Coordinates of C-alpha atoms and ligand atoms in Angstrom, one line a residue:
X1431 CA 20.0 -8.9 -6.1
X1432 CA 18.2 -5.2 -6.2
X1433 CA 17.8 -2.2 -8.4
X1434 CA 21.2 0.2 -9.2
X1435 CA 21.2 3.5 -10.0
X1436 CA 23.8 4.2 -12.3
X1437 CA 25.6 7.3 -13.7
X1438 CA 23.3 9.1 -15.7
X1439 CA 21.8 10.6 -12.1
X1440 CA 25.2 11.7 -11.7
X1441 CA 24.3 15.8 -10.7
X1442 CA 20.8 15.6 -11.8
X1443 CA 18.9 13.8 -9.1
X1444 CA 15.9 14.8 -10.4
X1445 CA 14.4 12.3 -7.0
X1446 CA 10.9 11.1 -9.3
X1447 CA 12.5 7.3 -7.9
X1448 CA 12.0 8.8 -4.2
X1449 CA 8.6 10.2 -4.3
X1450 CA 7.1 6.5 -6.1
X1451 CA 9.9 4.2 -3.3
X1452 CA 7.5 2.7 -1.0
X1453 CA 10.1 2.0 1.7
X1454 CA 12.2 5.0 1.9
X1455 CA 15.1 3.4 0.2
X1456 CA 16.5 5.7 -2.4
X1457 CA 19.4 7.9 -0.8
X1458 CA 21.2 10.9 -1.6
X1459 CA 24.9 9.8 -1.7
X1460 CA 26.0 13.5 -3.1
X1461 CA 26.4 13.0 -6.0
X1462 CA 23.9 10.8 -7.6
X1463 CA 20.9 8.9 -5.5
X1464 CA 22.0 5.0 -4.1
X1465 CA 19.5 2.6 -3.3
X1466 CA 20.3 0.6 -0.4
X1467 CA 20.5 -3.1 -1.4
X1468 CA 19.0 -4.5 1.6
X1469 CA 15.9 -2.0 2.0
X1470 CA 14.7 -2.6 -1.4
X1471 CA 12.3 -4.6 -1.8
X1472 CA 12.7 -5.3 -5.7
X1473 CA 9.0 -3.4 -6.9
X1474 CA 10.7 -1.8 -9.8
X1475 CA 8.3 1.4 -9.4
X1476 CA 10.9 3.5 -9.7
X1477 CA 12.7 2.4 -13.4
X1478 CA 9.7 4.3 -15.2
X1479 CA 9.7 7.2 -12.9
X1480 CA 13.6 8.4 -14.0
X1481 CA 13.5 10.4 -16.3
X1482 CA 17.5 9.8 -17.5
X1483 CA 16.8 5.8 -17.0
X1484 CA 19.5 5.2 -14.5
X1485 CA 18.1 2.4 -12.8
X1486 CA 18.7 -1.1 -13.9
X1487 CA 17.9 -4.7 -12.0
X1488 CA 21.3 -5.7 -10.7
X1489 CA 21.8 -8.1 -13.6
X1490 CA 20.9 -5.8 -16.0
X1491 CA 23.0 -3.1 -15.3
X1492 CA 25.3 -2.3 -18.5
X1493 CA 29.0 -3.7 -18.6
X1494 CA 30.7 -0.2 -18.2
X1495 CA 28.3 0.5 -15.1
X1496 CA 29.4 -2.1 -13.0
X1497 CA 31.1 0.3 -10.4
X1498 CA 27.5 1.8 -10.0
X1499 CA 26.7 -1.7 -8.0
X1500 CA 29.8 -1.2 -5.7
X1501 CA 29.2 2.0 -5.0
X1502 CA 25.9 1.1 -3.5
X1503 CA 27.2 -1.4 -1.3
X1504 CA 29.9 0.3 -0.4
X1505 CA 27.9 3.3 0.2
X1506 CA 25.6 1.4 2.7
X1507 CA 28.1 -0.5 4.1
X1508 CA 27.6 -3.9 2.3
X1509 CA 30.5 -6.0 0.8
X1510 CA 32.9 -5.6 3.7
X1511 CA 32.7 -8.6 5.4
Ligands
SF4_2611 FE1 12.2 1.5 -4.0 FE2 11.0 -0.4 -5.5 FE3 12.9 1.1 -6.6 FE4 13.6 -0.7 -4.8 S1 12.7 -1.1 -6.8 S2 14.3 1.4 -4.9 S3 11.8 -0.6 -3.4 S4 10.9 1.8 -5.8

């Protein structure tokens, strides 16, 4: 389980979550920022810093989000065996 970064940041990347991330973990994927699931360390420091709230725990990320967890795993390389 780790922090998602879900549409919302979708072409506004305004990168507050990067600047507070104390390992370096939040990524530009293009377009949005991706956290990489096994880097983070779970601090939530960087759910207050977004300013569109993109970032959910894992478990709390909203139904019609869900593809924002795949894409981070997929986007680092996770989930393919
Ligand atoms: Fe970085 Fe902490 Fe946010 Fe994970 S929860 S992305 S470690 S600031």
């Amino acid at each position: 389980m780790t922090y998602v970064i879900t549409s919302p940041c979708t072409d506004v990347k305004d990168r507050s979550c990067v600047d507070v991330c104390p390992v370096d973990c939040i990524h530009d994927s293009g377009s949005q920022m991706v956290i990489d699931p096994v880097e983070c360390i779970d601090c939530g420091a960087c759910v207050p810093e977004c300013p569109v709230e993109a970032i959910f725990f894992e478990t709390d990320v909203p139904d019609g989000e869900r593809e924002s967890v795949a894409r981070a795993e997929s986007f680092f390389g996770q989930g393919n065996g």
